[in-house]
Coordinates of C-alpha atoms in Angstrom, one line a residue:
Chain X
X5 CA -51.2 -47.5 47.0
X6 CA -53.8 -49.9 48.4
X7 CA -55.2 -51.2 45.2
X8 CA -53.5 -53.5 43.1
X9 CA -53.5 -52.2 39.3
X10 CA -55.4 -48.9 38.8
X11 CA -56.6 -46.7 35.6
X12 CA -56.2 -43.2 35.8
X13 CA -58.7 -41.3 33.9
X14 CA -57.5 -43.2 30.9
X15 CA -58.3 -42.9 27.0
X16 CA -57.9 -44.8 24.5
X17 CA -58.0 -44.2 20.5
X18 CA -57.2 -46.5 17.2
X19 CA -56.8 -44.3 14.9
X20 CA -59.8 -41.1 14.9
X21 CA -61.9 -43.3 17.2
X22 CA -61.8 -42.8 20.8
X23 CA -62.8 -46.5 22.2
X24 CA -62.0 -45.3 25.8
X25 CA -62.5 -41.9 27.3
X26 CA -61.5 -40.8 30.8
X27 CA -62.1 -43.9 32.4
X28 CA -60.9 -44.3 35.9
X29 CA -60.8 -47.6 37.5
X30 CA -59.4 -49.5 40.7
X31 CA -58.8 -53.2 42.0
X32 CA -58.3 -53.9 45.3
X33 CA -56.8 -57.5 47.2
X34 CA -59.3 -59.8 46.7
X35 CA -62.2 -57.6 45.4
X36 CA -64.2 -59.4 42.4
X37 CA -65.3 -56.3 39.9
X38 CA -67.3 -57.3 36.8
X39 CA -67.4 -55.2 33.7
X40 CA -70.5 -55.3 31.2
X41 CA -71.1 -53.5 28.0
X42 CA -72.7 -53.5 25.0
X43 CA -70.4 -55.0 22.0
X44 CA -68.2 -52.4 20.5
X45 CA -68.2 -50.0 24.1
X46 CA -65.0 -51.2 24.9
X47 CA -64.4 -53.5 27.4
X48 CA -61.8 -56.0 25.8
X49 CA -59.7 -53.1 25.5
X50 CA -60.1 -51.4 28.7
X51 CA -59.0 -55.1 30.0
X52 CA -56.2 -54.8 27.5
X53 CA -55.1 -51.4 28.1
X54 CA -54.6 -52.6 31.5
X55 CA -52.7 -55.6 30.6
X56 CA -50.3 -53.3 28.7
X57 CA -51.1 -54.6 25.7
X58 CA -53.2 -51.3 24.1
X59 CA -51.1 -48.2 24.7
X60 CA -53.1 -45.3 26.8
X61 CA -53.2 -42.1 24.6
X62 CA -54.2 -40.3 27.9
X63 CA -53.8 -40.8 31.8
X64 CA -52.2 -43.8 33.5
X65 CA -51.9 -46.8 34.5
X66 CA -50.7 -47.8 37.9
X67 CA -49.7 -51.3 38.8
X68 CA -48.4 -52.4 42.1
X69 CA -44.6 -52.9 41.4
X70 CA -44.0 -57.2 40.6
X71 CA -47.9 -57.2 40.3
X72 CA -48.7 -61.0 39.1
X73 CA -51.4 -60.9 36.9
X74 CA -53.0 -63.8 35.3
X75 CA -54.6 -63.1 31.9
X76 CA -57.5 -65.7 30.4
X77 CA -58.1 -64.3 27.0
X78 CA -61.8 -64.3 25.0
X79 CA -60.4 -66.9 23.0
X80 CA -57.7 -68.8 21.9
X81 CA -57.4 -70.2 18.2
X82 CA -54.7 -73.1 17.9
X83 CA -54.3 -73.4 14.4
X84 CA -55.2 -77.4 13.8
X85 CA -51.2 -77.6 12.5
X86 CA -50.3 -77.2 16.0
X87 CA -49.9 -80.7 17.8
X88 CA -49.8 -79.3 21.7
X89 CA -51.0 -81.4 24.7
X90 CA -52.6 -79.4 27.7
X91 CA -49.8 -80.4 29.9
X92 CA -47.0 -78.8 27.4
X93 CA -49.8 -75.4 27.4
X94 CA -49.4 -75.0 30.6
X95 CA -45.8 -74.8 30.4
X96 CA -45.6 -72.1 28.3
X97 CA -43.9 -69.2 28.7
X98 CA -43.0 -70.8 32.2
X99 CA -42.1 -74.3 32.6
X100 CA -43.7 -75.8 35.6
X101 CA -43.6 -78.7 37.4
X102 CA -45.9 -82.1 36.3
X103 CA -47.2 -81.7 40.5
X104 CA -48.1 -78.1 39.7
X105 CA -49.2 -79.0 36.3
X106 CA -51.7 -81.7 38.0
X107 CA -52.5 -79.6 40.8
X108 CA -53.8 -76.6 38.3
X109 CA -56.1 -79.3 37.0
X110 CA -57.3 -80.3 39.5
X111 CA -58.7 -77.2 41.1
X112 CA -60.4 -76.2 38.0
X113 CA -61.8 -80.0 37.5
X114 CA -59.7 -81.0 34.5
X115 CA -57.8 -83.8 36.2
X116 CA -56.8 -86.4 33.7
X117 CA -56.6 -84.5 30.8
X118 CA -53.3 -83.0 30.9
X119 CA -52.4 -85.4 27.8
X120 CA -55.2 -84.3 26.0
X121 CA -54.6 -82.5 22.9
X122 CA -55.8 -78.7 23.1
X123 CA -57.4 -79.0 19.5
X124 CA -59.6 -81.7 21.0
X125 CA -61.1 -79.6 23.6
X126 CA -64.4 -78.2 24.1
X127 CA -65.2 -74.8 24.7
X128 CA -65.3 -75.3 28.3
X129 CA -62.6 -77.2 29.1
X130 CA -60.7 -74.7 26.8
X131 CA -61.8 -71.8 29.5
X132 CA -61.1 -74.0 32.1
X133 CA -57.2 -75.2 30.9
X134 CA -57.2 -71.3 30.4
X135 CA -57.6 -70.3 33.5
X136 CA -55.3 -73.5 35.1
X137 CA -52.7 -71.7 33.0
X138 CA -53.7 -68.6 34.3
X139 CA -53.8 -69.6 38.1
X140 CA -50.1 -71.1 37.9
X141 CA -48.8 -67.7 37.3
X142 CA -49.5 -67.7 40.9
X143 CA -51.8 -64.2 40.5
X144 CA -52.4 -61.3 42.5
X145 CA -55.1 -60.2 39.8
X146 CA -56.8 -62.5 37.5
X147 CA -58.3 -61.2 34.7
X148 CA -61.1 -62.8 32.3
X149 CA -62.1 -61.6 29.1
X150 CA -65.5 -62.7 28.9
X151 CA -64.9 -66.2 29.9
X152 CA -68.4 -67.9 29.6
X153 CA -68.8 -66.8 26.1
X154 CA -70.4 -70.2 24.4
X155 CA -71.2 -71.8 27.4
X156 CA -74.3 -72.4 28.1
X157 CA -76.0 -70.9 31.5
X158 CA -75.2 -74.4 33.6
X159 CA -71.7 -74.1 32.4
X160 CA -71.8 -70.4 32.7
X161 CA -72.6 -70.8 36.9
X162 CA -70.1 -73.7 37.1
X163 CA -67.8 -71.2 35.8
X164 CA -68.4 -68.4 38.1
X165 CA -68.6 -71.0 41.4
X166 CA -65.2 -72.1 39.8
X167 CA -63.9 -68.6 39.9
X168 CA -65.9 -67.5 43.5
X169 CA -63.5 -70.6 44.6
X170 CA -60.6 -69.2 43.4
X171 CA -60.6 -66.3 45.3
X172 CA -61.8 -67.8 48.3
X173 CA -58.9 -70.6 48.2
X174 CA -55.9 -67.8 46.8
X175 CA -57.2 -64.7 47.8
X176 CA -56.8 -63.3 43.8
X177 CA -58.7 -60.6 43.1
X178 CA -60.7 -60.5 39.7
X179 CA -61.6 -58.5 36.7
X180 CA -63.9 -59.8 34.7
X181 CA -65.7 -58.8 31.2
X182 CA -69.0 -60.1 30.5
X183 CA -71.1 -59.1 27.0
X184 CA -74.1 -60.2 29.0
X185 CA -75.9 -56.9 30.2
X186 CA -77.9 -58.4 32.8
X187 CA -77.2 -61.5 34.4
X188 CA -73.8 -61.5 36.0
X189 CA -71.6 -63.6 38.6
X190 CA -73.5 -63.3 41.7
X191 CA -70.2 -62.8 43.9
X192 CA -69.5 -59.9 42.4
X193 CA -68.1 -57.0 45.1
X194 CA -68.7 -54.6 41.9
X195 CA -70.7 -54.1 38.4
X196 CA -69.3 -51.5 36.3
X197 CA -71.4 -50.6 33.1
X198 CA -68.6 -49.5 30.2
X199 CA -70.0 -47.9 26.9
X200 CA -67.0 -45.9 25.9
X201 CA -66.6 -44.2 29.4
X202 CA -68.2 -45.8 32.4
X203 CA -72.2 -45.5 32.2
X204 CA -72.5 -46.6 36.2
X205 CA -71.4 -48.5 39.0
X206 CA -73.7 -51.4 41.1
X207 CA -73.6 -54.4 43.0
X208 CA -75.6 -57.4 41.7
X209 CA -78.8 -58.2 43.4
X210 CA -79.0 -61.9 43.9
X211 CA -81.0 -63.8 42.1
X212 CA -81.5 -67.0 44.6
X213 CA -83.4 -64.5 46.6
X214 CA -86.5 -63.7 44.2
X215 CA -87.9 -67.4 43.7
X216 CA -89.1 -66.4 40.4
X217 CA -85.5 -65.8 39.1
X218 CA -84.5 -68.6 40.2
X219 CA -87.4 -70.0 38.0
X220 CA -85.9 -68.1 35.0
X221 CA -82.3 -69.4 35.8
X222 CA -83.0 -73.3 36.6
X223 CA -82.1 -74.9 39.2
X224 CA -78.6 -76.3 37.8
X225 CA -77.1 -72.4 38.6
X226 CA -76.8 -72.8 42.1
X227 CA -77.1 -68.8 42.8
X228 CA -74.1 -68.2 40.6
X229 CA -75.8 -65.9 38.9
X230 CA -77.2 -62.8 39.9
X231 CA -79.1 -59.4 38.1
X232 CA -77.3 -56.4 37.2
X233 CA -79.8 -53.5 37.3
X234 CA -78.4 -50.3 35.5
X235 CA -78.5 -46.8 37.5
X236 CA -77.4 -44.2 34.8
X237 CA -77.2 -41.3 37.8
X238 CA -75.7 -39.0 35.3
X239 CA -77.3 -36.7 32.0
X240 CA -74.7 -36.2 29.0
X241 CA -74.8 -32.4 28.2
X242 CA -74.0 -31.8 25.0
X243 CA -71.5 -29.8 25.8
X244 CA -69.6 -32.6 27.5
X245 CA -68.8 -33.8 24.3
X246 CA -70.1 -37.4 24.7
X247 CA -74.1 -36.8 23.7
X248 CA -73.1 -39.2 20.7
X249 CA -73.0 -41.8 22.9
X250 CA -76.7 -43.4 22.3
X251 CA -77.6 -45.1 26.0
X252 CA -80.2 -47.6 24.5
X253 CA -77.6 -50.1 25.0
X254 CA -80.0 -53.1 25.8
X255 CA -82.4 -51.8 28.3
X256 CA -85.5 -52.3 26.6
X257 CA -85.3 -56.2 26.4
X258 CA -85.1 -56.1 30.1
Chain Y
X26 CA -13.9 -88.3 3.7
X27 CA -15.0 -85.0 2.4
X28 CA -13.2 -85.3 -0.5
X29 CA -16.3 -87.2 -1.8
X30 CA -18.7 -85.3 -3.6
X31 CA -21.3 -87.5 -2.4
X32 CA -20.6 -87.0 1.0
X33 CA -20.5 -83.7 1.0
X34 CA -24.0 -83.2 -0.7
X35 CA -25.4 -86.3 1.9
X36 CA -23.7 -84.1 4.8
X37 CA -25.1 -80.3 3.3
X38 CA -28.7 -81.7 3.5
X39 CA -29.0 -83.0 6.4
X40 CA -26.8 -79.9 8.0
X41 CA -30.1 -77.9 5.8
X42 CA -32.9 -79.7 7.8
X43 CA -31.5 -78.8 11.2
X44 CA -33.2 -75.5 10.6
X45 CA -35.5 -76.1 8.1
X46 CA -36.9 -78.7 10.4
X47 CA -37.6 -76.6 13.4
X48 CA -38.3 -73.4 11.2
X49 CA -40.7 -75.0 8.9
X50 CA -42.5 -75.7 11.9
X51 CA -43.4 -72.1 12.4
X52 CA -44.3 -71.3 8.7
X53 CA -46.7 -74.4 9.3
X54 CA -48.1 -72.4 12.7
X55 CA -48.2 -68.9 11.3
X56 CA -49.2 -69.8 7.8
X57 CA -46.1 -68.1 6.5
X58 CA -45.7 -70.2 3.4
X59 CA -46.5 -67.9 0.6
X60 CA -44.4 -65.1 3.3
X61 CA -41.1 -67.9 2.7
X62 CA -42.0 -68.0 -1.0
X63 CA -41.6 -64.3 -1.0
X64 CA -38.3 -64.9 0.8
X65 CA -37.2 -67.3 -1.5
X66 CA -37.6 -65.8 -4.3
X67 CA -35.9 -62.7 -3.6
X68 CA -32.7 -64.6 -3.4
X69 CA -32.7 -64.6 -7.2
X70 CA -32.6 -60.9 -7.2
X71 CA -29.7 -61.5 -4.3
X72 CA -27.1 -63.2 -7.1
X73 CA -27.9 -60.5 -9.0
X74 CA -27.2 -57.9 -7.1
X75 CA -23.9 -60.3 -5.6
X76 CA -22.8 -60.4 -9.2
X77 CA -23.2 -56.5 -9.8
X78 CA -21.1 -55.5 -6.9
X79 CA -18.9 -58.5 -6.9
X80 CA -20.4 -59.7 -3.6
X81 CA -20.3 -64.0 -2.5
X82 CA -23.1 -65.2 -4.1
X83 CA -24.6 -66.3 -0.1
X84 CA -23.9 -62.4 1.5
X85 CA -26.1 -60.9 -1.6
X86 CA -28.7 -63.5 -1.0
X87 CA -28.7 -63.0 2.6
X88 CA -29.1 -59.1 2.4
X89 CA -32.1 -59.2 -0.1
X90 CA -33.6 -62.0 1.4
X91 CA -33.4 -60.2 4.6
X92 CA -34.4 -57.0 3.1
X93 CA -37.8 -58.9 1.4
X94 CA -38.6 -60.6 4.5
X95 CA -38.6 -57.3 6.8
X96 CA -40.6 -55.6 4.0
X97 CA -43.4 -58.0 3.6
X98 CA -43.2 -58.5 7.8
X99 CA -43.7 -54.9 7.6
X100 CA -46.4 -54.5 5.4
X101 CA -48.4 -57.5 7.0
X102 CA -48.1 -55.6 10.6
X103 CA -49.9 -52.6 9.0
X104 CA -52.7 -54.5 7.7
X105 CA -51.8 -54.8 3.7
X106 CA -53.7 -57.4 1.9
X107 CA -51.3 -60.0 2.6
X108 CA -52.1 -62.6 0.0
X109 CA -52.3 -59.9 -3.0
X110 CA -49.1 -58.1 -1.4
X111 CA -47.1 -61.0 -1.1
X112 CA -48.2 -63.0 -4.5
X113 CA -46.9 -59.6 -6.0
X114 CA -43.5 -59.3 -4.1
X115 CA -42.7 -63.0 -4.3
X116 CA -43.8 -63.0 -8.2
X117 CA -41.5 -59.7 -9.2
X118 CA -39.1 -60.7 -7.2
X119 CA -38.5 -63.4 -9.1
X120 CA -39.2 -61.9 -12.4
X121 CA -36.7 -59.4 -11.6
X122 CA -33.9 -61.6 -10.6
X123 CA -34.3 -63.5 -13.6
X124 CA -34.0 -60.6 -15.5
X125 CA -31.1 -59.4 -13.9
X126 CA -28.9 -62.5 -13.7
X127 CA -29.5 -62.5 -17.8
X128 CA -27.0 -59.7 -17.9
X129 CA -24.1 -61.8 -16.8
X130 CA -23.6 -64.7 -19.3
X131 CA -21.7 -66.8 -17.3
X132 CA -24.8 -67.3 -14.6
X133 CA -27.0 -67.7 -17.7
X134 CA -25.8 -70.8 -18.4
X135 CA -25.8 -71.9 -14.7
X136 CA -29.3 -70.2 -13.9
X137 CA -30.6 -73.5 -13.0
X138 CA -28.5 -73.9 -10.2
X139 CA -29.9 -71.6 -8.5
X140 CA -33.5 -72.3 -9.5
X141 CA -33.0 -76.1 -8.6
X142 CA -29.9 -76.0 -6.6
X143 CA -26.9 -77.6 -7.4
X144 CA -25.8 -80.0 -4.2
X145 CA -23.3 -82.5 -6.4
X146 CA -21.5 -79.3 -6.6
X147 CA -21.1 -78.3 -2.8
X148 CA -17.5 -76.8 -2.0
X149 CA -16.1 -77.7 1.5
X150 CA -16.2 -74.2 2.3
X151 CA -19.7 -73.8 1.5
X152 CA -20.5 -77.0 3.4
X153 CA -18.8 -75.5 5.9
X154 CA -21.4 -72.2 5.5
X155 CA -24.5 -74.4 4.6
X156 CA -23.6 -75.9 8.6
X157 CA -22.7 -72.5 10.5
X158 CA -26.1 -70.8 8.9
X159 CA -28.1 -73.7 9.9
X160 CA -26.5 -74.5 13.4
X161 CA -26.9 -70.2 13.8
X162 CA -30.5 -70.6 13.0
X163 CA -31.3 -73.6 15.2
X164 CA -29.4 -72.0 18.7
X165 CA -31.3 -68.5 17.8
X166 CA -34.5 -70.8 17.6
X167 CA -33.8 -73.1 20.4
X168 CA -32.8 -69.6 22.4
X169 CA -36.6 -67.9 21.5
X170 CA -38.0 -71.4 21.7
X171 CA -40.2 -71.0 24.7
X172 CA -41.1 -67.1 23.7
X173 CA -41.9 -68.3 19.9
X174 CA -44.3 -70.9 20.8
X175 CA -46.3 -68.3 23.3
X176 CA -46.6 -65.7 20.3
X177 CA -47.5 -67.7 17.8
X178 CA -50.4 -69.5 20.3
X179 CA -51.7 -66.3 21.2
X180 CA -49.9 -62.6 20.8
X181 CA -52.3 -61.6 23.7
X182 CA -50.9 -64.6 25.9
X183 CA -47.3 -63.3 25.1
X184 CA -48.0 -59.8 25.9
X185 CA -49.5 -60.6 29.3
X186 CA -46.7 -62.8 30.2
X187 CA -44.6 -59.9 29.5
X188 CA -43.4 -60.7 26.0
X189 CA -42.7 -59.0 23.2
X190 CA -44.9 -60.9 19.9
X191 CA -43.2 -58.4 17.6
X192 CA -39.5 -59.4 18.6
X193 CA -40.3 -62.6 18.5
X194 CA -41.9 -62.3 14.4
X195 CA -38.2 -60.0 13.8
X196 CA -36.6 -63.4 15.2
X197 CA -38.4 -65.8 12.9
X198 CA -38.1 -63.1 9.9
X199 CA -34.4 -63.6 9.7
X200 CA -34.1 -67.2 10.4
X201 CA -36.0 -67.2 7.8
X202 CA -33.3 -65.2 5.9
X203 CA -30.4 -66.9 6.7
X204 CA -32.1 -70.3 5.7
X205 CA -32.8 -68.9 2.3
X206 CA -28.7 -68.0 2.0
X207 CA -27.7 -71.3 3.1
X208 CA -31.2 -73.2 1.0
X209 CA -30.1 -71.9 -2.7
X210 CA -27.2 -74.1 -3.3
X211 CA -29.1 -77.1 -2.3
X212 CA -32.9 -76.9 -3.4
X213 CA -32.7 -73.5 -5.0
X214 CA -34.9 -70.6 -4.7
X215 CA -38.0 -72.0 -6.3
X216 CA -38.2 -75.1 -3.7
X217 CA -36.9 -73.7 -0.9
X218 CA -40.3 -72.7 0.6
X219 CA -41.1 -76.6 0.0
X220 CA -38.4 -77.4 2.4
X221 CA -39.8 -75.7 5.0
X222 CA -43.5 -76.4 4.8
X223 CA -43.5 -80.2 3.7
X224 CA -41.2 -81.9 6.2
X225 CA -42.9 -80.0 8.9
X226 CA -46.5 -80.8 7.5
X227 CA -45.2 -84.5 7.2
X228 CA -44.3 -84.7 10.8
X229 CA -47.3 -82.6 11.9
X230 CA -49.5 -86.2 11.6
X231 CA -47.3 -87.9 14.1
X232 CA -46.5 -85.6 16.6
X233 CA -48.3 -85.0 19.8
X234 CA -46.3 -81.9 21.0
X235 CA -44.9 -78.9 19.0
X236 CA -41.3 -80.1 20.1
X237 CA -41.7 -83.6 18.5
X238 CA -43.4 -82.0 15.4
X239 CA -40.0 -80.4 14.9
X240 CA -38.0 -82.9 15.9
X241 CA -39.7 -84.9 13.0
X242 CA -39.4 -82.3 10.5
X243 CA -35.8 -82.4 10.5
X244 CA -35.6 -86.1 10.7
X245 CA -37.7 -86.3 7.8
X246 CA -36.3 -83.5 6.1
X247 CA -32.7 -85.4 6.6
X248 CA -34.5 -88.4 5.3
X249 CA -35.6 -86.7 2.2
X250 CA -32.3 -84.7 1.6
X251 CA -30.4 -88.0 1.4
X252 CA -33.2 -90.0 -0.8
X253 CA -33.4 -87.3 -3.0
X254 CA -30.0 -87.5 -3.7
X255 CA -30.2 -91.2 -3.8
X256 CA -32.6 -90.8 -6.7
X257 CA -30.6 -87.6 -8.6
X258 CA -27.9 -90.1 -9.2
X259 CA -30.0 -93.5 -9.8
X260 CA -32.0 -91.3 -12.4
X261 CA -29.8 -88.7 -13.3
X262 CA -33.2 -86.0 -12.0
X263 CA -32.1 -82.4 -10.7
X264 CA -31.3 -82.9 -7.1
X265 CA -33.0 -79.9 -5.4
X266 CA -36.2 -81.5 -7.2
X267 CA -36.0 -85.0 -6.4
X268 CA -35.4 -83.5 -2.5
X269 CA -39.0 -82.1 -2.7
X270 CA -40.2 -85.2 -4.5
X271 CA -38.7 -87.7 -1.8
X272 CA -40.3 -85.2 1.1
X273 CA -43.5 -85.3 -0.5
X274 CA -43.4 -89.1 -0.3
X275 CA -42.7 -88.9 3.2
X276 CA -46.0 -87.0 3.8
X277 CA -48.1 -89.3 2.2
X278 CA -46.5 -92.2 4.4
X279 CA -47.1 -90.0 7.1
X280 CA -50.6 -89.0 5.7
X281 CA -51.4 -93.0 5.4
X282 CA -49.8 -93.9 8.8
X283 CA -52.1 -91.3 10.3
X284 CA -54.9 -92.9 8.6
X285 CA -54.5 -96.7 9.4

């Protein structure tokens, strides 16, 4: 098996509602693959289902045996009668050194603020300290649950040239949710469009090409971001069963 | 030396805050306190149901206790109005054991003791079981430390990192338990929930890290157990009480130091 953790044709139900159907999915070394959906089409739990953490009602999934996967969540409430310093986060469930502690910091630009107390953080240094928590797992497969949520579109590029480092510098390959429909991390290998099954499959064209994107963007994104443009190639039949699928999931503000 | 009365109730309590230190520090997290009310409570309905069957008094708490805390864990994992569920469980299971206890008239005249507590009154032996249950409860904290803390941050974290969230909420459910057993002789089953929540909220002002906030709790919880016996005798109050009454102090200190 080349690819690292795999879906295989799965669904997924709570309850009556099927949330997931027959979605088939692969991640190979190093490959970055963004997901993007409307709210409520089930990306969080695809993400989850993969993670283990949502049980599969149909089909598989395959994980490489040992796989290391690290996991940054869509967010993370500490109640405020939890006193807990980064440093002691990032120890949790596996204790780890203060060097690697530091070092995790450092690469995602949080040096010096390992004493910090999580509470105190803002929404981007919380995604950040997530994913130095993340990235001490050591992981073959990083995964991201729409990390840029509440960032603005400057923190929302530093964020994606954070991650386009990562793999460069640790060869991780990532899965990553976005709620945005268009604009996505430019260094995405992949685009997959999820509204309960998966709508279609792209690459991002780059934005720093078209000059007038990179009007719409600012200049403070550094061709981080990129446009998604959706290719539904396929009709739902009726008699496929998924016609109650509406597919007017944000195309018209385009 | 344990011939002393005195030193026996100074040793129970602070044997009692070496888990209701580090436990109360959880039902902080979690927001469990009305969930240890619940708890609590039931131990009324425990000496009850000890006294029917001719059980010791602390094995018929434990059971019930045990048995209330797994049902209310149970009915909060299936998405029961938790507030309305529990203020109804903790309420009748008071109500109930009140009730019941009234049908042995030896306990009737002693019901306070288990309301309040009774810690001028601890036996050897029971000091002896008030140190075993809260030692037990410690090591099977200090044991699920690491796994605890990742659940109670985030149940998604703990999953990914290969936990189990629902083990770890079985694991606080009956250290919970066995803290109400060993809890009703001191504070009784109307305070014991206090025990757990106010030492740990006292500390939670001057701690940086969840260990220290622990750490605190059962120094301050110590703290209290021995003032508030200090005070039962100076003033001749009910001890279980004055406990609560000297850890409430302790938490506006704390509250004040925070401040200044």
């Amino acid at each position: 098996m080349s690819s690292l953790i795999a879906a295989d044709r799965i669904c997924v139900r709570f309850g009556e509602d099927e949330v997931l159907h027959d979605v088939s999915l692969q991640i190979s070394p190093g490959e970055i693959v963004t997901i993007l959906g409307p709210n409520g089409s089930g990306k969080s739990t695809l993400l989850r289902a993969l993670l283990g953490i949502v049980p599969v009602a149909e089909g598989r999934i395959l994980r490489q045996a040992g796989l290391r996967v690290g996991y940054v969540p869509q967010r993370l409430t500490i109640d405020r009668t939890m006193p807990i310093t980064v440093r002691r986060f990032l120890s949790l469930p596996v204790r780890v050194t203060d060097a690697e502690a530091d070092a995790a910091l450092v690469r995602v630009g949080m040096a010096g603020h390992g004493q910090d107390q999580m509470i105190a953080l803002s929404g981007g240094q919380l995604q950040r300290v997530l994913l130095a928590r993340a990235l001490l797992g050591k992981p073959q497969v990083l995964m991201l649950d729409e990390p840029t949520q509440g960032l603005d579109q400057p923190g929302e590029a530093a964020f994606y040239r954070l991650i386009e480092q990562v793999r460069r510098e640790t060869g991780a390959a990532v899965l990553m949710v976005s709620h945005d429909l268009h604009v996505v991390m430019a260094a995405s290998d992949r685009v997959i469009c999820l509204n309960g099954h998966i709508c279609c499959e792209g690459t991002p064209r780059v934005v720093s090409t078209a000059p007038e994107y990179r009007a719409l963007f600012g200049l403070g994104t550094q061709g981080a971001l990129a446009l998604y443009r959706h290719e539904h190639d396929h009709e739902h039949r009726p008699e496929d069963g998924h016609h109650h699928h509406p597919h007017d999931h944000g195309h018209h503000h385009a | 030396m344990l011939d002393d009365f005195l030193v026996r109730a100074g040793l129970a309590a602070v044997g009692l805050s070496l888990a209701t230190g580090p436990l109360g520090a959880f039902v902080v997290w979690r927001r469990m306190a009305y969930f240890g009310d619940a708890t609590a409570h039931a131990a009324v309905l425990g000496v009850a149901l000890a006294l029917a069957i001719d059980l010791p008094i602390g094995l018929g708490t434990l059971v019930v206790a045990l048995a209330m805390a797994v049902t209310v864990a149970g009915l909060s994992a299936r998405g029961w109005a938790m507030d309305t569920t529990l203020g109804v469980l903790a309420h009748s299971a008071l109500a109930f054991g009140l009730v019941a206890v009234s049908f042995f008239p030896t306990v009737r005249t002693d019901l306070s003791a288990y309301l309040f507590g009774d810690i001028l009154a601890v036996s050897k032996a029971e000091l002896g079981l008030v140190w075993l249950g809260s030692l037990a409860v410690l090591a099977l904290l200090v044991w699920r430390w690491s796994a605890l803390l990742t659940s109670t941050l985030s149940e998604d974290l703990a999953h990914a990192a290969g936990l189990r969230p629902d083990r770890e909420r079985l694991v606080l459910v009956v250290a919970l338990a066995l803290v109400v057993a060993v809890a009703l002789k001191i504070v009784g089953a109307l305070l014991i929930a206090a025990m757990l929540i106010i030492p740990a909220a006292a500390a939670r002002s001057l701690a940086r890290t969840p260990e220290a906030m622990a750490g605190l709790a059962v120094l301050i919880g110590a703290i209290a157990g021995l003032g508030g016996l200090g005070l039962s005798l100076w003033q001749d109050t009910p001890t279980g009480p004055s406990i609560v009454v000297m850890a409430t102090g302790l938490f506006a200190v704390g509250a004040l130091v925070r401040r200044a």
